[in-house]
Tab-separated table of N, CA and C in Angstrom:
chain	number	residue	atom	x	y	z
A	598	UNK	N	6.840	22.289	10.341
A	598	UNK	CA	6.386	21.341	11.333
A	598	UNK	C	7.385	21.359	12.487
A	599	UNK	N	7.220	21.232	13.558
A	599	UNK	CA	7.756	21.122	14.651
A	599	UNK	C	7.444	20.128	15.530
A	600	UNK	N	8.000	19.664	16.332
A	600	UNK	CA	7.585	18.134	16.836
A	600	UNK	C	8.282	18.305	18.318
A	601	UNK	N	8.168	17.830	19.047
A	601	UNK	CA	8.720	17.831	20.131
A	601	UNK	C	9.258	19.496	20.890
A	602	UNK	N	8.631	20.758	20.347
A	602	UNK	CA	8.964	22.328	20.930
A	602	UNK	C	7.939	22.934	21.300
A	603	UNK	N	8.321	23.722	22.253
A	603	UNK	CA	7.002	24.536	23.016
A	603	UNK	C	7.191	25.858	22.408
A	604	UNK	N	8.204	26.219	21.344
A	604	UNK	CA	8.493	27.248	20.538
A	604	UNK	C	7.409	27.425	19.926
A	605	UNK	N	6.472	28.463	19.722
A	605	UNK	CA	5.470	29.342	18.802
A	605	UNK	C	5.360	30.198	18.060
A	606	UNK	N	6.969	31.093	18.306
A	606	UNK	CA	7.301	31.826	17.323
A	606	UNK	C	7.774	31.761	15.798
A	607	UNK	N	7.175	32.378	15.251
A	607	UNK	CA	7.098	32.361	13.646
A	607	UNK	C	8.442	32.122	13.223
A	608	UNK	N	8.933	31.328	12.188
A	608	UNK	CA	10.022	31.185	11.823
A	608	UNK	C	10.039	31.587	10.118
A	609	UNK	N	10.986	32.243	10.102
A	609	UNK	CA	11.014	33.487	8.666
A	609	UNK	C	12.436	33.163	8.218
A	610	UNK	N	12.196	33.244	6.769
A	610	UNK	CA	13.741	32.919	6.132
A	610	UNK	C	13.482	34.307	5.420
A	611	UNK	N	14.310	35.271	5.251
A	611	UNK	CA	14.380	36.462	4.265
A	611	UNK	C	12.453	36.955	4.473
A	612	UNK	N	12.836	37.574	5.668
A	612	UNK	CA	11.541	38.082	5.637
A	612	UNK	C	10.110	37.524	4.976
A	613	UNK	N	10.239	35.982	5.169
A	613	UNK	CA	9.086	35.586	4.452
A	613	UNK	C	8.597	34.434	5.730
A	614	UNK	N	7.351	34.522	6.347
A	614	UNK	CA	7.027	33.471	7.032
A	614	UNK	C	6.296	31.932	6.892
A	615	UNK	N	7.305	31.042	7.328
A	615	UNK	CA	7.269	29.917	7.373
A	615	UNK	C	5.840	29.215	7.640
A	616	UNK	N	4.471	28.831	6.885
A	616	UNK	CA	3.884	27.929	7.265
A	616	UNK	C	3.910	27.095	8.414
A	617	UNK	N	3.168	26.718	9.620
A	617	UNK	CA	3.750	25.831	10.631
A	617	UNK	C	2.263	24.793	9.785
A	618	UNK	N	2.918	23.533	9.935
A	618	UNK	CA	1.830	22.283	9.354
A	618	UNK	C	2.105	21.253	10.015
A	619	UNK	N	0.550	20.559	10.060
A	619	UNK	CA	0.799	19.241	10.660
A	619	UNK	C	1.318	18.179	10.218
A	620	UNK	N	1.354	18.105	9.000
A	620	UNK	CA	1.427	16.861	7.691
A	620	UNK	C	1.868	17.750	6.901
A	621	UNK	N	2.770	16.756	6.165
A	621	UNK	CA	3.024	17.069	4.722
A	621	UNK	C	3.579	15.860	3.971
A	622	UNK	N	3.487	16.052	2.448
A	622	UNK	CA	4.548	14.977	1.779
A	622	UNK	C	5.257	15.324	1.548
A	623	UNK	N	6.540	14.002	1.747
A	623	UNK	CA	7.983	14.119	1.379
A	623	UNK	C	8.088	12.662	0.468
A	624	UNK	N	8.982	12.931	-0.512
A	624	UNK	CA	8.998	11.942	-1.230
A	624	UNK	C	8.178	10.799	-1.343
A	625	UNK	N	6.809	11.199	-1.583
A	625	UNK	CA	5.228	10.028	-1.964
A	625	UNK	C	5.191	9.721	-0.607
A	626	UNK	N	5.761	9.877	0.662
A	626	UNK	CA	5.299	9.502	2.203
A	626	UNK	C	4.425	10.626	2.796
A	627	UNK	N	3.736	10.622	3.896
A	627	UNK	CA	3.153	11.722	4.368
A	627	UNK	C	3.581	11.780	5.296
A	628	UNK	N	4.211	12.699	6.335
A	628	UNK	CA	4.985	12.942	7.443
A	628	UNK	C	4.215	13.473	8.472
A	629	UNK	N	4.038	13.472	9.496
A	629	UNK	CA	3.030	13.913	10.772
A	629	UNK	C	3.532	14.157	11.743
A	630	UNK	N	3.096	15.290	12.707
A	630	UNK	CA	3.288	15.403	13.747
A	630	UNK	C	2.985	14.200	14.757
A	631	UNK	N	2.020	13.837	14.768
A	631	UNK	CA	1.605	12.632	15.570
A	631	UNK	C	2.775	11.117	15.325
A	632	UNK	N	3.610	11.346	14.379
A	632	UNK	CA	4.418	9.850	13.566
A	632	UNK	C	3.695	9.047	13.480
A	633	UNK	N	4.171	7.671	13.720
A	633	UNK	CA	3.193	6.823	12.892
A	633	UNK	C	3.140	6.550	11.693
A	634	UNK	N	2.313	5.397	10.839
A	634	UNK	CA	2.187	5.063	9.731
A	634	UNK	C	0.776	5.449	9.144
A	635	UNK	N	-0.664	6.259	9.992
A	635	UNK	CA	-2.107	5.523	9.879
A	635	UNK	C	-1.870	6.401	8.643
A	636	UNK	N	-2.301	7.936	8.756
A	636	UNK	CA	-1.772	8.811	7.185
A	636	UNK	C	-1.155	8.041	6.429
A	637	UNK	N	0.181	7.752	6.171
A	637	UNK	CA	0.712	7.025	5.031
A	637	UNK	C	0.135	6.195	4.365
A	638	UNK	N	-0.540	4.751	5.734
A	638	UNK	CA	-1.104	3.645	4.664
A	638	UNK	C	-2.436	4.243	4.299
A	639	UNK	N	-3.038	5.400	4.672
A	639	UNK	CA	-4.212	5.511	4.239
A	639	UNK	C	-4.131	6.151	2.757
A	640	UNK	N	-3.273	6.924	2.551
A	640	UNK	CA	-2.611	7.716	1.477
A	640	UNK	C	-2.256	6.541	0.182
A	641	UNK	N	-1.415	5.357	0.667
A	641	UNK	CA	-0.873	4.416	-0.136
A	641	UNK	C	-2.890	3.884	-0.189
A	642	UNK	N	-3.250	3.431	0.022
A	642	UNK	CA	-4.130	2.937	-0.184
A	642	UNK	C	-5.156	3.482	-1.032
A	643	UNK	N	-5.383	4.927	-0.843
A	643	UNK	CA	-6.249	5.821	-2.030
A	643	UNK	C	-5.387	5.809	-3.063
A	644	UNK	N	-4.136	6.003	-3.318
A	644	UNK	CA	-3.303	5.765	-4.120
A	644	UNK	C	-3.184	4.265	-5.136
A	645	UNK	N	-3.523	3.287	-4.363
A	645	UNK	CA	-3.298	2.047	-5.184
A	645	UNK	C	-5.142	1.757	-5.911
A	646	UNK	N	-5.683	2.296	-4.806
A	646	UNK	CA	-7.762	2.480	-5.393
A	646	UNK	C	-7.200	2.869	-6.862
A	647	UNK	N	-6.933	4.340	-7.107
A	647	UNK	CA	-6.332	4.802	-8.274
A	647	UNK	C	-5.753	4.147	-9.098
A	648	UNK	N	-5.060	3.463	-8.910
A	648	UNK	CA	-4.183	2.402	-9.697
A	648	UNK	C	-4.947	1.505	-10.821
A	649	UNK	N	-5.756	0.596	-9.173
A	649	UNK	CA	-6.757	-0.629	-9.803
A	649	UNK	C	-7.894	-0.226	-10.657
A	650	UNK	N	-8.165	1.250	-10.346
A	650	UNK	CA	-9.539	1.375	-11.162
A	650	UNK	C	-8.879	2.270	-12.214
A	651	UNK	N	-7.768	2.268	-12.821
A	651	UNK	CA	-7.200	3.126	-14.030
A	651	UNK	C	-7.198	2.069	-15.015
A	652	UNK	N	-6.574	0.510	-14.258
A	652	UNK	CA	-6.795	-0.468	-15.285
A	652	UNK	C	-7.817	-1.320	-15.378
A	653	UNK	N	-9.103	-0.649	-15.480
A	653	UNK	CA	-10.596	-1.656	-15.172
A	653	UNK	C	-10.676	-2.160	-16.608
A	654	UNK	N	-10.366	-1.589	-17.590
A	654	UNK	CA	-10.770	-2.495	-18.978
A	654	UNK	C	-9.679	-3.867	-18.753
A	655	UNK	N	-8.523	-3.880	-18.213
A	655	UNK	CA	-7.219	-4.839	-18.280
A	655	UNK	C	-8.200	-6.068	-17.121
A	656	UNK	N	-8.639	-5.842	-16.080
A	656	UNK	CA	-9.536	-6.893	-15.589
A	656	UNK	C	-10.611	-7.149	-16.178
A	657	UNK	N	-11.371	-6.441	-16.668
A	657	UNK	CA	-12.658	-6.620	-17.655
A	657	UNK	C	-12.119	-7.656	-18.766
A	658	UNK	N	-10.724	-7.948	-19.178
A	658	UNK	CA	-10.896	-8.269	-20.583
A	658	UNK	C	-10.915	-9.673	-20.932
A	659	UNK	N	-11.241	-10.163	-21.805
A	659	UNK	CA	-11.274	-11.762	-22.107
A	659	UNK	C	-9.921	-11.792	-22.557
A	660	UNK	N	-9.790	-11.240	-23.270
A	660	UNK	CA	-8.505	-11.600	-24.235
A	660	UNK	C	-6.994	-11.390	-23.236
A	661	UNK	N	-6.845	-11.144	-21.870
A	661	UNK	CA	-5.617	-10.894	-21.223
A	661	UNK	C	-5.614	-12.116	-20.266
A	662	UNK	N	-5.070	-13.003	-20.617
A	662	UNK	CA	-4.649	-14.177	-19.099
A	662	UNK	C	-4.317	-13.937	-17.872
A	663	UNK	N	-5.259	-14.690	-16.952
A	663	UNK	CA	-4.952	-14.477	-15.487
A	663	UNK	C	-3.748	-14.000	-15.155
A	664	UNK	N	-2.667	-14.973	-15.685
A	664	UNK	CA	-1.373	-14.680	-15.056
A	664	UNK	C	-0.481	-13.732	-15.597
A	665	UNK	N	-1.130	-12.524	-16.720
A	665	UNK	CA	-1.119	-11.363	-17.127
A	665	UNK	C	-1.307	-10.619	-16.438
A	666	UNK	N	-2.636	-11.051	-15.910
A	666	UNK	CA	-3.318	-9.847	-14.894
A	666	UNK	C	-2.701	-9.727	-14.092
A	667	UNK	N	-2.144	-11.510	-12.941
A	667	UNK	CA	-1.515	-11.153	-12.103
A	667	UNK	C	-0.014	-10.029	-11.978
A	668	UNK	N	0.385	-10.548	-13.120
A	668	UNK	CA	1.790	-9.584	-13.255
A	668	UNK	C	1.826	-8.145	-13.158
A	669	UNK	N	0.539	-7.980	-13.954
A	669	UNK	CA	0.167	-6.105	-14.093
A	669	UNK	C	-0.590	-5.837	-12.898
A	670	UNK	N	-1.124	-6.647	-11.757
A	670	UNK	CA	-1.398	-6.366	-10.444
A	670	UNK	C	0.297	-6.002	-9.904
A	671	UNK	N	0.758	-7.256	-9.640
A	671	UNK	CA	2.132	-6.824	-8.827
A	671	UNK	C	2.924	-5.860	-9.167
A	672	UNK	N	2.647	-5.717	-10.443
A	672	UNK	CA	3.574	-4.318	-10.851
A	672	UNK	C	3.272	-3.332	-10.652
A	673	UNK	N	1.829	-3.195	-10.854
A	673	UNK	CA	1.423	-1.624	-11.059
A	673	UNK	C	0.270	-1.542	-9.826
A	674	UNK	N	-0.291	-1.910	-9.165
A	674	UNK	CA	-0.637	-1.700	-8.552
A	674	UNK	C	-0.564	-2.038	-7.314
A	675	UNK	N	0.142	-3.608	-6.885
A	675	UNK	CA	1.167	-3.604	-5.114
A	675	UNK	C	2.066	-2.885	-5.026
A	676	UNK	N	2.673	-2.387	-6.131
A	676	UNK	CA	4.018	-1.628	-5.683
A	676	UNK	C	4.019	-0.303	-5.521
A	677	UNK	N	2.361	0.425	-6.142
A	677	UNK	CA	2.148	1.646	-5.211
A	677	UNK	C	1.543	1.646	-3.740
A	678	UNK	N	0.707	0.318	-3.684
A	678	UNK	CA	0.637	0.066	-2.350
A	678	UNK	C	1.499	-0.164	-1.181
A	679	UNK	N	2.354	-0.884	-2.094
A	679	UNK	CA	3.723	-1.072	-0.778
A	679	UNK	C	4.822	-0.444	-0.583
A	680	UNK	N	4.648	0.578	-1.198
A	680	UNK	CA	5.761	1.667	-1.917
A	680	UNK	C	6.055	2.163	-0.044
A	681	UNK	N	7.147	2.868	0.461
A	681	UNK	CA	7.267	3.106	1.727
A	681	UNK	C	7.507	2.326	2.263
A	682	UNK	N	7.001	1.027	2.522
A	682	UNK	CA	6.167	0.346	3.430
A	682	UNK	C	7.526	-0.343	4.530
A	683	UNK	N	8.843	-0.020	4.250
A	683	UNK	CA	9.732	-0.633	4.901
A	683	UNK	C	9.830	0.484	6.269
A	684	UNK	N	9.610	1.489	6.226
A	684	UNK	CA	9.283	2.081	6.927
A	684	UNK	C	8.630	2.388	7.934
A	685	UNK	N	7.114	1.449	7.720
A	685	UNK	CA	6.511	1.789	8.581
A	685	UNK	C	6.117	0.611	9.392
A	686	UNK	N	5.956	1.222	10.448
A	686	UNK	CA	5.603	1.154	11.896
A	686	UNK	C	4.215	0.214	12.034
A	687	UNK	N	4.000	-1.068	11.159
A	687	UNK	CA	2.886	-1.408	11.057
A	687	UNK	C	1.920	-1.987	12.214
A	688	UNK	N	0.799	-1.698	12.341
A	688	UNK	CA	-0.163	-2.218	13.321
A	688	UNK	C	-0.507	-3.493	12.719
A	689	UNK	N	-1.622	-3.582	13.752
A	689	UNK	CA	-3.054	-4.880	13.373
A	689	UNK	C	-3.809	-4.772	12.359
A	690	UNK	N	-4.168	-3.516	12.569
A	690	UNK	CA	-5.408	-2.746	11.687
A	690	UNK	C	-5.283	-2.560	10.489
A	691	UNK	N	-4.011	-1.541	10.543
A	691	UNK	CA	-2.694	-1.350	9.311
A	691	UNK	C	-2.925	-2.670	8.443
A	692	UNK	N	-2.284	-3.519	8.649
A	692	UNK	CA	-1.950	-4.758	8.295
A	692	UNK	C	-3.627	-5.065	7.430
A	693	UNK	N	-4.577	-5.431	8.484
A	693	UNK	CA	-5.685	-6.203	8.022
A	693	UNK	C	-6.449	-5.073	6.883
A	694	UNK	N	-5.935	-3.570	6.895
A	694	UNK	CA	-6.495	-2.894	5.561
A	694	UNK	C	-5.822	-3.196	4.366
A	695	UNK	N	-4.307	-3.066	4.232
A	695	UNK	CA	-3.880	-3.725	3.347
A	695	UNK	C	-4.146	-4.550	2.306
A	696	UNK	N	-4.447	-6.122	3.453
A	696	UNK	CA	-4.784	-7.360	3.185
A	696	UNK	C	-6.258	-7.244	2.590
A	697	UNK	N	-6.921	-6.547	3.313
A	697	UNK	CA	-8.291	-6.466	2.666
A	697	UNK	C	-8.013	-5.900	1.116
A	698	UNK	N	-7.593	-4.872	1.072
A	698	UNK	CA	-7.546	-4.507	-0.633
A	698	UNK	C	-7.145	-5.230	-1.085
A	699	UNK	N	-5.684	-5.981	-1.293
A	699	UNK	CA	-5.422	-6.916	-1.941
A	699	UNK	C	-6.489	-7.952	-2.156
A	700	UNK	N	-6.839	-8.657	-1.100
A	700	UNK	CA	-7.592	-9.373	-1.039
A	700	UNK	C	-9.235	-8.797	-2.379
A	701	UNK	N	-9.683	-8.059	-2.159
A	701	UNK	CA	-10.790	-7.323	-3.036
A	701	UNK	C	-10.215	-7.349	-4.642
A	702	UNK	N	-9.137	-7.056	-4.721
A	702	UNK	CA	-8.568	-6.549	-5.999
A	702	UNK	C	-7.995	-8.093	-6.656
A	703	UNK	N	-7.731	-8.897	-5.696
A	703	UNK	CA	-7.392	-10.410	-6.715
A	703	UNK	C	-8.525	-11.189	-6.953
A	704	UNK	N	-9.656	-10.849	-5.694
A	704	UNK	CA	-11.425	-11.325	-6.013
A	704	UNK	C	-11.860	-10.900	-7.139
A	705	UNK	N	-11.671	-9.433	-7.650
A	705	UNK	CA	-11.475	-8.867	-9.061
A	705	UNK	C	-11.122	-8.858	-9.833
A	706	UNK	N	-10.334	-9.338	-9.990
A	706	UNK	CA	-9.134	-9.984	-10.887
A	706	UNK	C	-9.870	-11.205	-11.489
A	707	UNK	N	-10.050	-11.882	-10.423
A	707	UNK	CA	-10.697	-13.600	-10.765
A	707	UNK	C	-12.050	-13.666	-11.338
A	708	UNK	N	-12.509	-12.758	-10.859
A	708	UNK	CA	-14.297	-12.115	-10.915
A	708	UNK	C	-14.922	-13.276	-10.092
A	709	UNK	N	-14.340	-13.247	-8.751
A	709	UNK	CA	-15.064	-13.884	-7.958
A	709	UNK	C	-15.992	-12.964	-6.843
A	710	UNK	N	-17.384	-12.774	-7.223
A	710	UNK	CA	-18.127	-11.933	-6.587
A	710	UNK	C	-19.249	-12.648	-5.601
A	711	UNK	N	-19.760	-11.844	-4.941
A	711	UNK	CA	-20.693	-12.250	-3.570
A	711	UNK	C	-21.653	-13.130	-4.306
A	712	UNK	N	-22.569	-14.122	-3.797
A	712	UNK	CA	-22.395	-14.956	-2.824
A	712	UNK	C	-21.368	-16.010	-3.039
A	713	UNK	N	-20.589	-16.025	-3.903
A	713	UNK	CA	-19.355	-16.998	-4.017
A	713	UNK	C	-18.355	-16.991	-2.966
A	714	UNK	N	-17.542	-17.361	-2.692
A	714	UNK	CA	-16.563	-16.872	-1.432
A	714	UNK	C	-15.716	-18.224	-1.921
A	715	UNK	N	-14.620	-17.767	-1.061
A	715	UNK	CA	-12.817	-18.408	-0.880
A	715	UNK	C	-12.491	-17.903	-0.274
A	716	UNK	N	-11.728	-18.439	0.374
A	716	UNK	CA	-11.117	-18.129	1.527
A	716	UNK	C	-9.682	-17.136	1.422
A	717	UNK	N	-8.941	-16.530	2.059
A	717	UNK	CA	-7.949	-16.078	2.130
A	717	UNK	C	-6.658	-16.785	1.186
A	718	UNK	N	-6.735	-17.614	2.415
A	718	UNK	CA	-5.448	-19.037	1.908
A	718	UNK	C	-5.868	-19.496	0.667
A	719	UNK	N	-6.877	-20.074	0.718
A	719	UNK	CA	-7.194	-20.607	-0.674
A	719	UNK	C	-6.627	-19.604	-2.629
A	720	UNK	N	-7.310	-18.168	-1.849
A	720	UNK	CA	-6.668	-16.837	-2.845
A	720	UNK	C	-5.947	-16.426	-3.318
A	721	UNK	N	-4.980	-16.619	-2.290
A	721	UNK	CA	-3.417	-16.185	-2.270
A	721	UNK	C	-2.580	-17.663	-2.763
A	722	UNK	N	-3.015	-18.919	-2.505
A	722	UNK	CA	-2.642	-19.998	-3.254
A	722	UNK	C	-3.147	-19.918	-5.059
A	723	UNK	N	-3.972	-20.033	-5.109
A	723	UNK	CA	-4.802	-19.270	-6.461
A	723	UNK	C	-4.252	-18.594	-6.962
A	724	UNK	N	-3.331	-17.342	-6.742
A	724	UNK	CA	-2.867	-16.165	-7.436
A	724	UNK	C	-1.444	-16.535	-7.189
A	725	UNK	N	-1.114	-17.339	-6.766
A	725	UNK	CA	0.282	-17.480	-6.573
A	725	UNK	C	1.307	-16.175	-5.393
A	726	UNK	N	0.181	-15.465	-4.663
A	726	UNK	CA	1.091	-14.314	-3.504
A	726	UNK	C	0.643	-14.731	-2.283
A	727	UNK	N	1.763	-14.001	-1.647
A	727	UNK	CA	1.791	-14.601	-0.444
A	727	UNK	C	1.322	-13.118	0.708
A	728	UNK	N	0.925	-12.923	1.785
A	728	UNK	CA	0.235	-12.493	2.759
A	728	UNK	C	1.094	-10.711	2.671
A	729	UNK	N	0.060	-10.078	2.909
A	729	UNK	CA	0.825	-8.735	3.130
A	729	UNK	C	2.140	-8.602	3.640
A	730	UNK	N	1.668	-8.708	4.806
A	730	UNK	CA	2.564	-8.976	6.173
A	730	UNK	C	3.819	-9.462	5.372
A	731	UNK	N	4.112	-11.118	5.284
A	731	UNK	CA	5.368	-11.596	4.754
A	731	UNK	C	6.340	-10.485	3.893
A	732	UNK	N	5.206	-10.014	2.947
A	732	UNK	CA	5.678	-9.133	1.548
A	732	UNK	C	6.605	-8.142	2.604
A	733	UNK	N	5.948	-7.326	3.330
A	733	UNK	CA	6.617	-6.358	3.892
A	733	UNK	C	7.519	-6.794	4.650
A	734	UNK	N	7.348	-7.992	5.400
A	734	UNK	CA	8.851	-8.316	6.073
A	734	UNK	C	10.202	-8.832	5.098
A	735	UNK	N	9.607	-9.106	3.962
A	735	UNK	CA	10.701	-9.761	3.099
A	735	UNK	C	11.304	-8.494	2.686
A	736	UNK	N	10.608	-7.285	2.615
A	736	UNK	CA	11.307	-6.250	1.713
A	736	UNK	C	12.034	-5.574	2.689
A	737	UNK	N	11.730	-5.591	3.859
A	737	UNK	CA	12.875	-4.870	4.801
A	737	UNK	C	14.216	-5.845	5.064
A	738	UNK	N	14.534	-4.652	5.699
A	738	UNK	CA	16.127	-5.391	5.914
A	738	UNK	C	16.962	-4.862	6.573
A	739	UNK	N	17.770	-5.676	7.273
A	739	UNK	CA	18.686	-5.024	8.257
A	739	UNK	C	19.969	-5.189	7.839
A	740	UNK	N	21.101	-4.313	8.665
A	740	UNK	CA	22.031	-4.567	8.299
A	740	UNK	C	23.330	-6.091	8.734
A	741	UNK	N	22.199	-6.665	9.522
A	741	UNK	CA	22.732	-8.249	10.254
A	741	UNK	C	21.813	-9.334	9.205
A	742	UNK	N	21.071	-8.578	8.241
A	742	UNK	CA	20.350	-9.363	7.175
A	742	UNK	C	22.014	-9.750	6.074
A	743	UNK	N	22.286	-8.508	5.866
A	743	UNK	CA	23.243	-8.307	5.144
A	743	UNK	C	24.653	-9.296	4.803
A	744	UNK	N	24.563	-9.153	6.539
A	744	UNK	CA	26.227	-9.910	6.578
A	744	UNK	C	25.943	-11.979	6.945
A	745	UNK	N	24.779	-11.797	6.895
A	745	UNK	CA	24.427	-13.205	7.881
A	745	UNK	C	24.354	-14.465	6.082
């Protein structure tokens, strides 16, 4: 990948030529020419789909308590969602996809389905978590976080 060069020539280590790519992963992130976060959270997000629907019998079950479920949500499946996430560069959009899965996946959790509805606030009071957004600002950190 190259980013910022008007260089086109092939780059070869021991006579072997170098792939030029737009994307790739580096350590579970996806890296882009363009930068940005939209690849990543879209990546974290098929990634956490995976998650929630690996444990569909664990929401299906009578016998596991809400606040079971909730735990094996935050564990295993926000924390592949938010995995990176100090990193990135978050938008509006960013943000409100997030929130939407979560949001879907604790409606699931509860087995609160259409035409029923609750509200956001109401949900996240309910499950005891608090807003994407916050989550990700709490997990970053600076180094005037540090000393303060």
């Amino acid at each position: 990948m190259r980013i910022g060069s008007n260089v086109t020539t092939p780059l070869t280590v021991n006579d072997i030529v170098i792939e030029n790519v737009d994307t790739f992963s580096y350590l579970g992130s996806i890296i882009s020419t363009r930068g940005g976060s939209e690849e990543d959270v879209c990546a974290r997000l098929n990634k956490a789909r995976v998650a929630f629907q690996v444990l569909y019998k664990v929401w299906e079950s009578n016998n596991i308590s809400r606040k079971t479920k909730l735990r094996i949500f935050d564990s295993s499946v926000k924390s592949v969602l938010l995995y990176g996430s100090t990193t990135w560069g978050i938008t509006q959009l960013n943000m409100k996809k997030l929130q939407t899965f979560v949001n879907r996946c604790l409606r699931r959790i509860l087995r609160i389905y259409w035409p029923n509805t609750i509200s956001t606030k109401d949900l996240l009071e309910l499950t005891n978590n608090i807003p994407v957004e916050k989550e990700i600002k709490k997990r970053k950190w600076t180094w005037t976080d540090m000393f303060s």
